[in-house]
Coordinates of C-alpha atoms and ligand atoms in Angstrom, one line a residue:
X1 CA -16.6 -6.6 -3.5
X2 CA -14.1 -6.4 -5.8
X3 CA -11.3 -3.7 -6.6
X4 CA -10.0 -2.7 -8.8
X5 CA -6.1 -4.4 -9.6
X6 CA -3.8 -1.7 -8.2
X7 CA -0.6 -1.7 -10.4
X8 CA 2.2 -2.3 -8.3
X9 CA -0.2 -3.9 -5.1
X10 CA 2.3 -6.8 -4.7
X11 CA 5.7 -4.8 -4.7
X12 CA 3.7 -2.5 -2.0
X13 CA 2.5 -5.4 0.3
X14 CA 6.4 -7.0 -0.3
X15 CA 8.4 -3.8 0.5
X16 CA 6.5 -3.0 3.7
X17 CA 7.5 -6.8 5.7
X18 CA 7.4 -4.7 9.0
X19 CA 3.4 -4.5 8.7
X20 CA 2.6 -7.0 6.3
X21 CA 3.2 -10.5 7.0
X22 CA 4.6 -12.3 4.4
X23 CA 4.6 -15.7 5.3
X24 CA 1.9 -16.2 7.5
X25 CA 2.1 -19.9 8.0
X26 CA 4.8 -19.2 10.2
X27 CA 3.4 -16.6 12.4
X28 CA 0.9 -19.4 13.8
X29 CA 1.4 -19.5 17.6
X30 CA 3.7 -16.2 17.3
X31 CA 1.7 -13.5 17.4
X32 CA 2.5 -12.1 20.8
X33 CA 6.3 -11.9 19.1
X34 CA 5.6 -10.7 16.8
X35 CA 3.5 -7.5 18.1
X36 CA 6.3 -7.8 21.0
X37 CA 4.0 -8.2 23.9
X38 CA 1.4 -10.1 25.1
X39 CA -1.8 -7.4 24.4
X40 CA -5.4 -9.1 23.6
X41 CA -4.8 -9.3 19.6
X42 CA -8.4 -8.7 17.6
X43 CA -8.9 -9.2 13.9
X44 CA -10.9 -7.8 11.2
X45 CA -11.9 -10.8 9.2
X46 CA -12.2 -9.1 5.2
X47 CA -11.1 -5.5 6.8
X48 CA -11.0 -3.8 3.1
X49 CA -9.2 -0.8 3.1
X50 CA -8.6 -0.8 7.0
X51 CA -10.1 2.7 8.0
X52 CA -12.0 0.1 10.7
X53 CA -8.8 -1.8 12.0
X54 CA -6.5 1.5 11.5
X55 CA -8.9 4.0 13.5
X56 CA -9.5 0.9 16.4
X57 CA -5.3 1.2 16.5
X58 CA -5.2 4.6 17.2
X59 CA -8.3 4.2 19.6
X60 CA -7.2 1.4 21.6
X61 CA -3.4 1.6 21.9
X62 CA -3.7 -2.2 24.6
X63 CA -5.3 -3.8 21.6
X64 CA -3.3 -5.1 18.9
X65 CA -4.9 -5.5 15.8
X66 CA -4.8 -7.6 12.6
X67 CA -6.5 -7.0 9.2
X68 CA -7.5 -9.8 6.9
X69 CA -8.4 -9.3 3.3
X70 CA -8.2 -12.0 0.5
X71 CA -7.7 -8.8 -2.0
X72 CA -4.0 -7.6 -2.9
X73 CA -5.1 -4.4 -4.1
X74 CA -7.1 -4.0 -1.3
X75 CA -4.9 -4.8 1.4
X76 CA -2.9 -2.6 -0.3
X77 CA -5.0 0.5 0.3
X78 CA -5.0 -0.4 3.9
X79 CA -1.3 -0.7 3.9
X80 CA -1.7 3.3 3.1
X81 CA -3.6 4.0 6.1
X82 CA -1.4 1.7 8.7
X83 CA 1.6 3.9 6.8
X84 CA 0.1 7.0 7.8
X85 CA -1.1 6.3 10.8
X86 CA 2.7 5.3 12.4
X87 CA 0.8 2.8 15.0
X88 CA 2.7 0.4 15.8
X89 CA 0.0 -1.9 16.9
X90 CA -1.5 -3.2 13.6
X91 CA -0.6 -6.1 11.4
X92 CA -2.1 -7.0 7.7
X93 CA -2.7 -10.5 6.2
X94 CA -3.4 -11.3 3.2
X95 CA -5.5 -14.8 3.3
X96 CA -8.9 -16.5 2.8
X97 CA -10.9 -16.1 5.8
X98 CA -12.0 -19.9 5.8
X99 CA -8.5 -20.7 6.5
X100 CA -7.3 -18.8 9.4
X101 CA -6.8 -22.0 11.7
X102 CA -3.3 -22.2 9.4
X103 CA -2.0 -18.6 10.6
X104 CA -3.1 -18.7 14.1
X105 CA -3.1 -21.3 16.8
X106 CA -6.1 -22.3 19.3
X107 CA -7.0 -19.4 21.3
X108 CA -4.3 -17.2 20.2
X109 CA -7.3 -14.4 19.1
X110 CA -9.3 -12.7 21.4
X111 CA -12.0 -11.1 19.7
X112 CA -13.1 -11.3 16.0
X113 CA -14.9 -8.5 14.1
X114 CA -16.9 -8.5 10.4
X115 CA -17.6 -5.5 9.0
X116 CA -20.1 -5.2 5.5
X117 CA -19.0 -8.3 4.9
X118 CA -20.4 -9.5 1.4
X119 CA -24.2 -10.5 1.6
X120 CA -24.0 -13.1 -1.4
X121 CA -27.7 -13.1 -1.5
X122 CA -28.3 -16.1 -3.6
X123 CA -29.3 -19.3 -1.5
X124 CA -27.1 -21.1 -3.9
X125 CA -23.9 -18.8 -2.6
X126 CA -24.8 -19.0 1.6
X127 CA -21.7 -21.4 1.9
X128 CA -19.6 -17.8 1.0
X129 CA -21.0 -15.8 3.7
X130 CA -18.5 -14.9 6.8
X131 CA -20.9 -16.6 8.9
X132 CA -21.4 -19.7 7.4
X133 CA -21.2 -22.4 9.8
X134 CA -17.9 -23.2 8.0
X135 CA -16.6 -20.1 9.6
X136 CA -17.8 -20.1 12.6
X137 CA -15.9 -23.5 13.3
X138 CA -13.5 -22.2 12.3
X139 CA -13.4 -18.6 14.3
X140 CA -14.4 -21.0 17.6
X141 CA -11.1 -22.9 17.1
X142 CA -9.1 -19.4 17.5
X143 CA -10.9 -18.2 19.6
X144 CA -11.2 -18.6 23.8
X145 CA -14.2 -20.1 25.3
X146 CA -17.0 -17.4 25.1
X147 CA -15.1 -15.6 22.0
X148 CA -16.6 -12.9 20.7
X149 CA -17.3 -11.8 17.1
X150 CA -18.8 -8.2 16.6
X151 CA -20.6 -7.6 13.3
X152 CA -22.0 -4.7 11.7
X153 CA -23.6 -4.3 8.4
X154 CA -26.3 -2.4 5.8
X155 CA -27.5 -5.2 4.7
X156 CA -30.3 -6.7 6.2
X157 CA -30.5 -9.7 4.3
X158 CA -27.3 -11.1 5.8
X159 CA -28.2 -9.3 9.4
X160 CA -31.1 -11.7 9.1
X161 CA -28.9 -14.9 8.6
X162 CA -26.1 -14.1 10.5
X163 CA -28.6 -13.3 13.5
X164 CA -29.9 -17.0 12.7
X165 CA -26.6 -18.7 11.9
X166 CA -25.1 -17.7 15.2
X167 CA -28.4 -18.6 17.6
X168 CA -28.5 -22.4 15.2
X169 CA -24.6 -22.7 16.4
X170 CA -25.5 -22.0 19.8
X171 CA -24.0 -19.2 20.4
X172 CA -25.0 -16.1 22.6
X173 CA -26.5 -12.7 21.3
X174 CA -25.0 -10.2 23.8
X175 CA -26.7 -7.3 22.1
X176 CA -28.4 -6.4 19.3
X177 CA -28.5 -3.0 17.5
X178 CA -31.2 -2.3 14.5
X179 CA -29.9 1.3 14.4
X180 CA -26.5 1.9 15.4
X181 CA -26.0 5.6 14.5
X182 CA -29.0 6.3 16.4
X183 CA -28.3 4.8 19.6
X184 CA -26.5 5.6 22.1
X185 CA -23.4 3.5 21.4
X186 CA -20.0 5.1 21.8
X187 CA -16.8 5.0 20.5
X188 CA -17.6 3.9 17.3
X189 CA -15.3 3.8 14.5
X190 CA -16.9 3.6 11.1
X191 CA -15.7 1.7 8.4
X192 CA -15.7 2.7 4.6
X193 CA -18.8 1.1 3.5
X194 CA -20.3 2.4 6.7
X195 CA -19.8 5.6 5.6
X196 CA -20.6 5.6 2.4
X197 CA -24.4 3.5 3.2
X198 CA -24.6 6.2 6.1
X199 CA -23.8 9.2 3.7
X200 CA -27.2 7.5 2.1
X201 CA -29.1 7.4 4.8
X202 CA -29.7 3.9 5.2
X203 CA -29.7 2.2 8.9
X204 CA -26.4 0.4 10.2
X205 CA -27.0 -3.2 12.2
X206 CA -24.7 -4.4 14.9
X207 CA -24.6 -7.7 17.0
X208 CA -22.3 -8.9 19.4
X209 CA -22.3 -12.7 19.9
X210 CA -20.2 -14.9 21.8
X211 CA -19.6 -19.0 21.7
Ligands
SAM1 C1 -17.8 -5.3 1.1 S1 -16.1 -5.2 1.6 C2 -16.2 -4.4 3.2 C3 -14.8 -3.9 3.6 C4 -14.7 -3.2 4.9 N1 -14.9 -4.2 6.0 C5 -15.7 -2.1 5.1 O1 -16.6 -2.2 5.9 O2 -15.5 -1.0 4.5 C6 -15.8 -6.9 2.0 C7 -14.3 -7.3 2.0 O3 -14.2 -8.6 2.4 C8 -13.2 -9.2 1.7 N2 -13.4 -10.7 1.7 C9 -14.5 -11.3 1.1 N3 -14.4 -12.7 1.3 C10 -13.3 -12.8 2.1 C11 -12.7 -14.0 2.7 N4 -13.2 -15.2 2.5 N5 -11.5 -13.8 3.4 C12 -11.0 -12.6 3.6 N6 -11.6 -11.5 3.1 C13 -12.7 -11.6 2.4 C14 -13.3 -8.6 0.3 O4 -12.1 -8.7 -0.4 C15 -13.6 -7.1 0.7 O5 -12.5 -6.3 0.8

């Protein structure tokens, strides 16, 4: 997916130093300081414009949570919503996803979530998807033993794939859901491509897996 370049993205993401982390190098092995205690911290990996990681925030006050988009102008949208929400357990990063083992040590993550991530539906383009095998190593390294990651998404395409990519790297499907809205799952907190393939009536998937 790809936004549209907000004018003035940057200077947003730059003023804002409290909830945006600038220089995220640095904050590898220093996350608990920098949330200020030693809460489980989850991430959205490619958390768009955050109405996912903000409304889990507000939801789960224990949790602290991080949002990871590649996207200025996106992560500047999400800046909006941390802004308005006033929680004070959220975080944004602006970084590749393939890359995380640079911003956060060995284990220092507890539980990983991908959300609509972007199918890339041509064979050619699999290397791109969120669960590539690329990124699970490199989710396992932050992760504990028997990490989690949660995924939901429309598309069942890269439901298929991810369901196959995770089982090939041996990992565990807790549960399986081939129609979210319509079971009896609670406390869930849509996301804004949830909403919007909801609003057209098309079935949400969810899996949770674990190393
Ligand atoms: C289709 S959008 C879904 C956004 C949001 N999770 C939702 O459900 O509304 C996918 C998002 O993943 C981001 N993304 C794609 N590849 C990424 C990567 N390698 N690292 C971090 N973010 C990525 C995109 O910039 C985009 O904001």
């Amino acid at each position: 997916m790809r936004v549209r370049r907000r004018k003035g993205a940057e200077e947003h993401l730059a003023n804002n130093p409290h909830y945006v982390i600038l220089n995220p190098e640095d904050a590898k092995g220093h996350w608990q300081e920098i949330f200020g205690n030693d809460k489980p911290i989850h991430i959205e990996v490619g958390s768009g414009k955050g109405a996912f990681i903000t409304g889990m925030a507000l939801q789960n006050p224990g949790i602290n949570y991080i949002g990871i988009d590649i996207q200025v102008s996106v992560l500047s949208h999400a800046l909006d919503k941390v802004l308005a929400s006033e929680a004070e357990n959220i975080r944004l990063l602006q970084v590749d996803g393939s890359s995380l083992t640079n911003y956060f040590a060995d284990e220092e993550i507890d539980l990983l979530y991908l959300n609509f991530s972007d199918p890339w539906p041509k064979k050619k383009h699999a290397k791109r998807r969120l669960t590539y095998k690329t990124f699970l190593d490199t989710y396992k390294q932050i992760l504990p033993e028997h990490g989690e990651i949660h995924l939901k998404t429309d598309n069942r395409g890269l439901f298929e794939y991810s369901l196959a990519s995770f089982s090939q790297y041996g990992m565990v499907l807790k549960q399986v859901w081939l129609d979210l809205h319509a079971s009896d799952y609670e406390g869930n907190v849509m996301t804004e491509y949830e909403q919007k393939f909801s609003d057209k009536g098309q079935v949400i998937y969810r899996v949770e897996a674990m190393f």
